[in-house]
Coordinates of C-alpha atoms and ligand atoms in Angstrom, one line a residue:
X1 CA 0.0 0.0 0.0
X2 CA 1.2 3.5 -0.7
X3 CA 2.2 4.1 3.1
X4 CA 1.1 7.7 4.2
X5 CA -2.1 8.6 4.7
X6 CA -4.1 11.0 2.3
X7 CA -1.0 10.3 -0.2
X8 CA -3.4 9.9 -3.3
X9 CA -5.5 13.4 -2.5
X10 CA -1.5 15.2 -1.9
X11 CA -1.6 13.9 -5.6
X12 CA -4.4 15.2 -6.9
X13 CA -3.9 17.9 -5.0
X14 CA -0.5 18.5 -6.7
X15 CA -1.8 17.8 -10.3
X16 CA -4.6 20.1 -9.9
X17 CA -2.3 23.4 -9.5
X18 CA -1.7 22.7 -13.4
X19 CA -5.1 22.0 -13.8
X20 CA -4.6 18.3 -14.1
X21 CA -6.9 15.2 -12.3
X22 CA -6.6 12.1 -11.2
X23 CA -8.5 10.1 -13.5
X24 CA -8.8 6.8 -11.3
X25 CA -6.4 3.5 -11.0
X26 CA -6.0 0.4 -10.2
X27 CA -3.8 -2.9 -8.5
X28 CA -2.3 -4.9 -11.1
X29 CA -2.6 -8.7 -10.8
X30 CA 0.7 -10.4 -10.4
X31 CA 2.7 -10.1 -13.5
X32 CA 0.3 -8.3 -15.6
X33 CA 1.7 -4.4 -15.2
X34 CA 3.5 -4.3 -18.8
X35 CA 6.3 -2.0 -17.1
X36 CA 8.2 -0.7 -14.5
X37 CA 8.4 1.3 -11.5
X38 CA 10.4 3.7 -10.0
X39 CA 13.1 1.8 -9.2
X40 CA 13.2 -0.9 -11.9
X41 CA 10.8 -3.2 -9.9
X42 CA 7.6 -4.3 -11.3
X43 CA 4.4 -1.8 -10.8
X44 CA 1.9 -2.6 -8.6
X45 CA -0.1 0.0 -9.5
X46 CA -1.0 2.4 -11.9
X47 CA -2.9 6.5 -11.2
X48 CA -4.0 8.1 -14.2
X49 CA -3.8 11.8 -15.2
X50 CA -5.7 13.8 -17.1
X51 CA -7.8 16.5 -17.8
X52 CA -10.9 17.9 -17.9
X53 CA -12.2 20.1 -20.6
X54 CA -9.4 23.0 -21.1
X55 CA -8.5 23.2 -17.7
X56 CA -5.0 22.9 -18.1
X57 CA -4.5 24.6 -20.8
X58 CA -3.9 28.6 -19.4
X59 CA -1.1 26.8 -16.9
X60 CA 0.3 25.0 -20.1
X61 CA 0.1 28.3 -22.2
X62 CA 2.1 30.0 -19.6
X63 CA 4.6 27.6 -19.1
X64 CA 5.1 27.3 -22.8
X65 CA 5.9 31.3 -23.1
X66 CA 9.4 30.7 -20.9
X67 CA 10.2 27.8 -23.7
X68 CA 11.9 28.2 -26.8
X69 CA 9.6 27.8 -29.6
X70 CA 10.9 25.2 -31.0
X71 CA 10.3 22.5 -28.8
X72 CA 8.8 19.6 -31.1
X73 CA 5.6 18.7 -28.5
X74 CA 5.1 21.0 -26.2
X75 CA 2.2 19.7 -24.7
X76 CA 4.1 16.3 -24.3
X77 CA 6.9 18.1 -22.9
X78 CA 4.9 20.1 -20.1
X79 CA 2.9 17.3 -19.4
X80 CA 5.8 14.7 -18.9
X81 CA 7.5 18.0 -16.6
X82 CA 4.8 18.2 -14.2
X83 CA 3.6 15.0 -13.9
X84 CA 7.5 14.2 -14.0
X85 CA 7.7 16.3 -11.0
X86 CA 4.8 14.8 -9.0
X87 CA 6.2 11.3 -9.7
X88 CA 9.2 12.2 -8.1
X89 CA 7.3 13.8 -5.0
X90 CA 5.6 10.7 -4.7
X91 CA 8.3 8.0 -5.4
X92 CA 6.1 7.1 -8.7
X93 CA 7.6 6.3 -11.5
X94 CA 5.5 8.7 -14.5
X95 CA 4.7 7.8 -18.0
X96 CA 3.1 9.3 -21.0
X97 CA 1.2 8.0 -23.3
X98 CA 3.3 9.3 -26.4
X99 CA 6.2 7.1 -24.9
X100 CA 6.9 4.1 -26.8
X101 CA 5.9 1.2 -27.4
X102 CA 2.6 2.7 -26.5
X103 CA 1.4 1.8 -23.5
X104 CA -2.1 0.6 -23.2
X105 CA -3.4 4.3 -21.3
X106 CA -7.6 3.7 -23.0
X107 CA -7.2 0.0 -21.4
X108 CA -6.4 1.2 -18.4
X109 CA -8.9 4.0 -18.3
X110 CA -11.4 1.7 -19.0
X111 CA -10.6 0.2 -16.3
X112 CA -9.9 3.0 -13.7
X113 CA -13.0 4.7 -14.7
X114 CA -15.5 2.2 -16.1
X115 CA -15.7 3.8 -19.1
X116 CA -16.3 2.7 -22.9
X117 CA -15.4 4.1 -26.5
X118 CA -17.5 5.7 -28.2
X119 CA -18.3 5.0 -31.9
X120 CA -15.3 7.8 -32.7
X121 CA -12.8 5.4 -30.4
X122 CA -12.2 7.8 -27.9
X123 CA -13.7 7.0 -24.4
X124 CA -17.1 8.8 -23.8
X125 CA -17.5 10.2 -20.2
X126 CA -20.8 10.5 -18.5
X127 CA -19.9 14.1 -17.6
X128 CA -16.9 15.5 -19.7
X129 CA -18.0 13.5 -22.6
X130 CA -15.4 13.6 -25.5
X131 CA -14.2 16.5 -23.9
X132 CA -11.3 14.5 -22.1
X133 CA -7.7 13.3 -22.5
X134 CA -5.1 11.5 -20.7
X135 CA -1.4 13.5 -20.0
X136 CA 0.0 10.6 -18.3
X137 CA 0.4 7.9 -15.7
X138 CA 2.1 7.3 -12.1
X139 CA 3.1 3.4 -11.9
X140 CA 3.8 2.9 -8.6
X141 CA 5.5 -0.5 -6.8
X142 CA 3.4 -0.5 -3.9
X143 CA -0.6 -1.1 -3.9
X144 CA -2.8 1.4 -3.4
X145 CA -5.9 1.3 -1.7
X146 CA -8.6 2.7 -4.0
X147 CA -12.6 1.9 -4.7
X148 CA -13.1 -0.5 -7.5
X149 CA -14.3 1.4 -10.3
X150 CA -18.0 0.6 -11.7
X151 CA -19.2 0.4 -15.0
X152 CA -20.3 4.4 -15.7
X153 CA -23.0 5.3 -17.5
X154 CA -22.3 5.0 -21.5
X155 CA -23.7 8.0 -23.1
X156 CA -23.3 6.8 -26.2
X157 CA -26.0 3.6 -25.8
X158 CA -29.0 6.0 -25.8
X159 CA -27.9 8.1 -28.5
X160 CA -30.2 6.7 -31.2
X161 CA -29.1 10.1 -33.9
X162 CA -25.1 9.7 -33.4
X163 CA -24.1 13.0 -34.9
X164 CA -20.9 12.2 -34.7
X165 CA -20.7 9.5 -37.3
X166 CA -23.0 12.0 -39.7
X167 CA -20.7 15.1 -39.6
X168 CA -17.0 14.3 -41.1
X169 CA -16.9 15.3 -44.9
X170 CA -15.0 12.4 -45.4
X171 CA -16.9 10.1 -43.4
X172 CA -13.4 9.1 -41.7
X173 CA -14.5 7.5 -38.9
X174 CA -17.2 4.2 -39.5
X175 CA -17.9 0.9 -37.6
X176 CA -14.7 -0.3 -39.8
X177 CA -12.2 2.2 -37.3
X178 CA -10.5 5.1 -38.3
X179 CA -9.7 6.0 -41.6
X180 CA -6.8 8.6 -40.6
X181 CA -5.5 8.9 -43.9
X182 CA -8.6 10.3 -45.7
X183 CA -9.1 12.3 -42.3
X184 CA -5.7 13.6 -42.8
X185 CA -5.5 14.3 -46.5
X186 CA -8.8 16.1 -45.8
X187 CA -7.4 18.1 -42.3
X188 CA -4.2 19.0 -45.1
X189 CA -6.2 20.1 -48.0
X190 CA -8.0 23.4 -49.6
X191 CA -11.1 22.2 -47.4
X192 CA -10.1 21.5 -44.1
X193 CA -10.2 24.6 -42.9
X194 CA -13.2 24.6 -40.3
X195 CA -11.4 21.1 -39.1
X196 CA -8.3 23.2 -38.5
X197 CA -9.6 26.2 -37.0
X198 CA -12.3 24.5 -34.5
X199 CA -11.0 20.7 -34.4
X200 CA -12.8 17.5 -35.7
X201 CA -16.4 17.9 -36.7
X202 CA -17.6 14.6 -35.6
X203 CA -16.1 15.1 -32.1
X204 CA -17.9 18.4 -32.1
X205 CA -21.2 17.0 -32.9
X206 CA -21.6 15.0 -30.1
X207 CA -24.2 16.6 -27.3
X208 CA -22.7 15.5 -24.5
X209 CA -20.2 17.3 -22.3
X210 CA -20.7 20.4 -24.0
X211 CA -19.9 22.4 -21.3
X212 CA -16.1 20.9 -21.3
X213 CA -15.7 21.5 -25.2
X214 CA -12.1 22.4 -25.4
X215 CA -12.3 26.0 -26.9
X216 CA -11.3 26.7 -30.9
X217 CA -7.2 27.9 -30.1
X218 CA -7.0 24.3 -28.2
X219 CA -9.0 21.9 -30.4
X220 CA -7.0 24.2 -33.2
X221 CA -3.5 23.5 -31.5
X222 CA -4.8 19.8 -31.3
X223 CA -5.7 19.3 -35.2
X224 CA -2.4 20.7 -35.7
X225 CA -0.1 18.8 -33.9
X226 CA -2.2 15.5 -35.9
X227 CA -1.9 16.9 -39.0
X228 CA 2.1 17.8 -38.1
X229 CA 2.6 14.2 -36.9
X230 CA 0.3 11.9 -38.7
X231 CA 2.0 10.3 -41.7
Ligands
LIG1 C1 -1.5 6.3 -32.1 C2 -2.5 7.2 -31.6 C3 -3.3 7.8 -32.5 C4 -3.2 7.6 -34.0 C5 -4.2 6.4 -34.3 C6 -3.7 5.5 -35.5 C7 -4.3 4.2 -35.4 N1 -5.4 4.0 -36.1 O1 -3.8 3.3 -34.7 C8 -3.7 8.9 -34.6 C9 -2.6 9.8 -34.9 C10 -4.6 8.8 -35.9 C11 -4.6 9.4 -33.4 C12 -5.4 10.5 -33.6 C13 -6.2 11.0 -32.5 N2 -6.1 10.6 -31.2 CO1 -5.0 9.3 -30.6 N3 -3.7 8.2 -29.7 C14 -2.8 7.4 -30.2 C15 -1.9 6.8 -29.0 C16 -0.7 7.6 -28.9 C17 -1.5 5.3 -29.1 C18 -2.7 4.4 -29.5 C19 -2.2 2.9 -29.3 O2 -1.8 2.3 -30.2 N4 -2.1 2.5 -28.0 C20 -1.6 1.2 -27.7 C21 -2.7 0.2 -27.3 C22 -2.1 -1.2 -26.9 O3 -3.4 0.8 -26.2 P1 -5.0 0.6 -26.1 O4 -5.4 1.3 -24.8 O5 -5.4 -0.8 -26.2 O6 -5.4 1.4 -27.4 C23 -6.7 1.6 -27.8 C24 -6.8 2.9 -28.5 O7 -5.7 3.2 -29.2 C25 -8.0 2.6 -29.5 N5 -7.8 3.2 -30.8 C26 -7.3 2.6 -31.9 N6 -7.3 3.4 -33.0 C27 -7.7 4.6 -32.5 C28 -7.9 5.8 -33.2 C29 -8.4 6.9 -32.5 C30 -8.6 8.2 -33.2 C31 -8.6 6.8 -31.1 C32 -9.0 8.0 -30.3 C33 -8.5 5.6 -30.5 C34 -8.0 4.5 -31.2 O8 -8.2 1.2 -29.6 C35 -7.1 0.6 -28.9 C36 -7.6 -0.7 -28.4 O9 -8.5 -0.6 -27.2 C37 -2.9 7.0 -27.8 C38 -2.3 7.1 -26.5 C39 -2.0 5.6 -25.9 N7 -0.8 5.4 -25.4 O10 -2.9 4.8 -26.0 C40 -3.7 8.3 -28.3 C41 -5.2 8.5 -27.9 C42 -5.9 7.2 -28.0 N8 -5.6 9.4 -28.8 C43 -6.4 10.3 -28.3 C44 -7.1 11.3 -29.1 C45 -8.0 12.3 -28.3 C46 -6.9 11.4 -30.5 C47 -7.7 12.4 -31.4 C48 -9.2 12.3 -31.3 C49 -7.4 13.9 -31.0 C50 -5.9 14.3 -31.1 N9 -5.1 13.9 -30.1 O11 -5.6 14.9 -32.1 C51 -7.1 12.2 -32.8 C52 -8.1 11.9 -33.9 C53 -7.9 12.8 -35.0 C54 -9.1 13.7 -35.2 N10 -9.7 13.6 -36.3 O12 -9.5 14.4 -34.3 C55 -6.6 10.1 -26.9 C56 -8.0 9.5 -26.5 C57 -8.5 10.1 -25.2 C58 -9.9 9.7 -24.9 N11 -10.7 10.7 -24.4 O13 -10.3 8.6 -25.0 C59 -5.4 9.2 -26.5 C60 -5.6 8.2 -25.3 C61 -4.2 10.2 -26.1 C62 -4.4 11.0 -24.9 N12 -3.4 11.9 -24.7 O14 -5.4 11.0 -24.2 N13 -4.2 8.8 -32.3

């Protein structure tokens, strides 16, 4: 067990001066965690971070104003700093989920939240709907104690309409996955301007979580860093 009392809320209580959460965990069986802790011994455990609608994104924005400008990611790089820096607080070992070979960060979520995709393939929550990410992950070699997580509420099974397979030009995402190269040709060319400017149109349809809609400079920075990285 992670020893000292109240450690997890210290956590989230650390996270949430950047405007990150806690986003759940969980104990891994026995041999299961795919990685490491903080010390090279297997993890135990695994806390996920995240966010909420935009909340990070005026302490990112103000971070990323002391940086050069050329930093590749800069998202990536803040995220990995702070939660880099909580980690170490915490004797946690943290991890992102651009680190590879991709760790499995929807599995776990799944699982630390009881959530499910939605037909786009990102996770639906009942109350942030697709209006959620995840920044990172603190593996730890010790158990914690947590609640189990139970199933939430999945949106998404009483939407009889979903908008947001009906609103993508190219039709790019289907029951058959994610067509990311027609979705990127698309973001790229003469007409992808309003998927540029004000992020993915299908994400943007759904009519849940409204209220956490990242706003147009975010979901902008977002399509671009796709657009920059996709191939
Ligand atoms: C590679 C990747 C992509 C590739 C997908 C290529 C492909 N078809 O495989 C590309 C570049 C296309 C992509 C795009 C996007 N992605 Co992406 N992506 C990832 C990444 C880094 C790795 C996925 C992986 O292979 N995991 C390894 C396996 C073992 O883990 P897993 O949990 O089992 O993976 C599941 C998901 O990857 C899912 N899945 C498979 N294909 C796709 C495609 C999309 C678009 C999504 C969302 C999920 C998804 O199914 C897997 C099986 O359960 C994850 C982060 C991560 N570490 O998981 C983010 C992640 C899945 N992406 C995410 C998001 C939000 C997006 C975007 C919607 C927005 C964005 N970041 O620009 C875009 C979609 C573009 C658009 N039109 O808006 C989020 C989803 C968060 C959530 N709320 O659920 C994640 C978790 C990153 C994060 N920081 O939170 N992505």
């Amino acid at each position: 067990m992670i020893a000292r009392a109240g450690s997890v809320d210290s956590i989230a209580a650390a996270l949430l001066a950047n405007g990150l959460i806690l986003r759940g965990g969980f104990n891994f069986a026995p041999g299961e965690a795919p990685t490491t802790g903080a010390t090279g011994g297997p993890a135990r455990s695994v806390l996920l971070v995240g966010q909420a609608g935009a909340a990070p994104w005026p302490h990112f924005l103000r971070w990323r104003e002391r940086q050069p400008q050329t930093i590749a990611n800069p998202l990536d790089s803040w995220s990995r700093q702070v939660i880099g820096d909580v980690a170490q607080a915490f004797g946690a070992r943290a991890v992102s989920p651009s680190d590879k070979p991709y760790l499995p960060f929807q599995q776990w979520a799944m699982r630390a939240e009881g959530l499910k995709q939605s037909p786009l393939g990102i996770l639906m929550h009942p109350q942030y709907g697709l209006w959620h990410a995840y920044r990172g992950a603190l593996l730890f070699e010790e158990e914690i104690a947590l609640p189990e997580a139970r199933e939430a509420i999945h949106l998404c099974d009483a939407c009889v309409e979903k908008p947001c397979l009906k609103s993508c030009p190219v039709d790019a995402y289907s029951r058959e996955g994610f067509a990311y190269q027609s979705c990127l040709a698309h973001v790229r060319g003469a007409n992808g301007g309003p998927c540029r400017d004000g992020g993915c149109l299908d994400r943007n349809a759904c009519p849940y979580g409204t209220a956490y809609r990242y706003p147009p400079e975010g979901q902008a920075f977002h399509m671009a860093s796709f657009s920059r990285a996709a191939n």
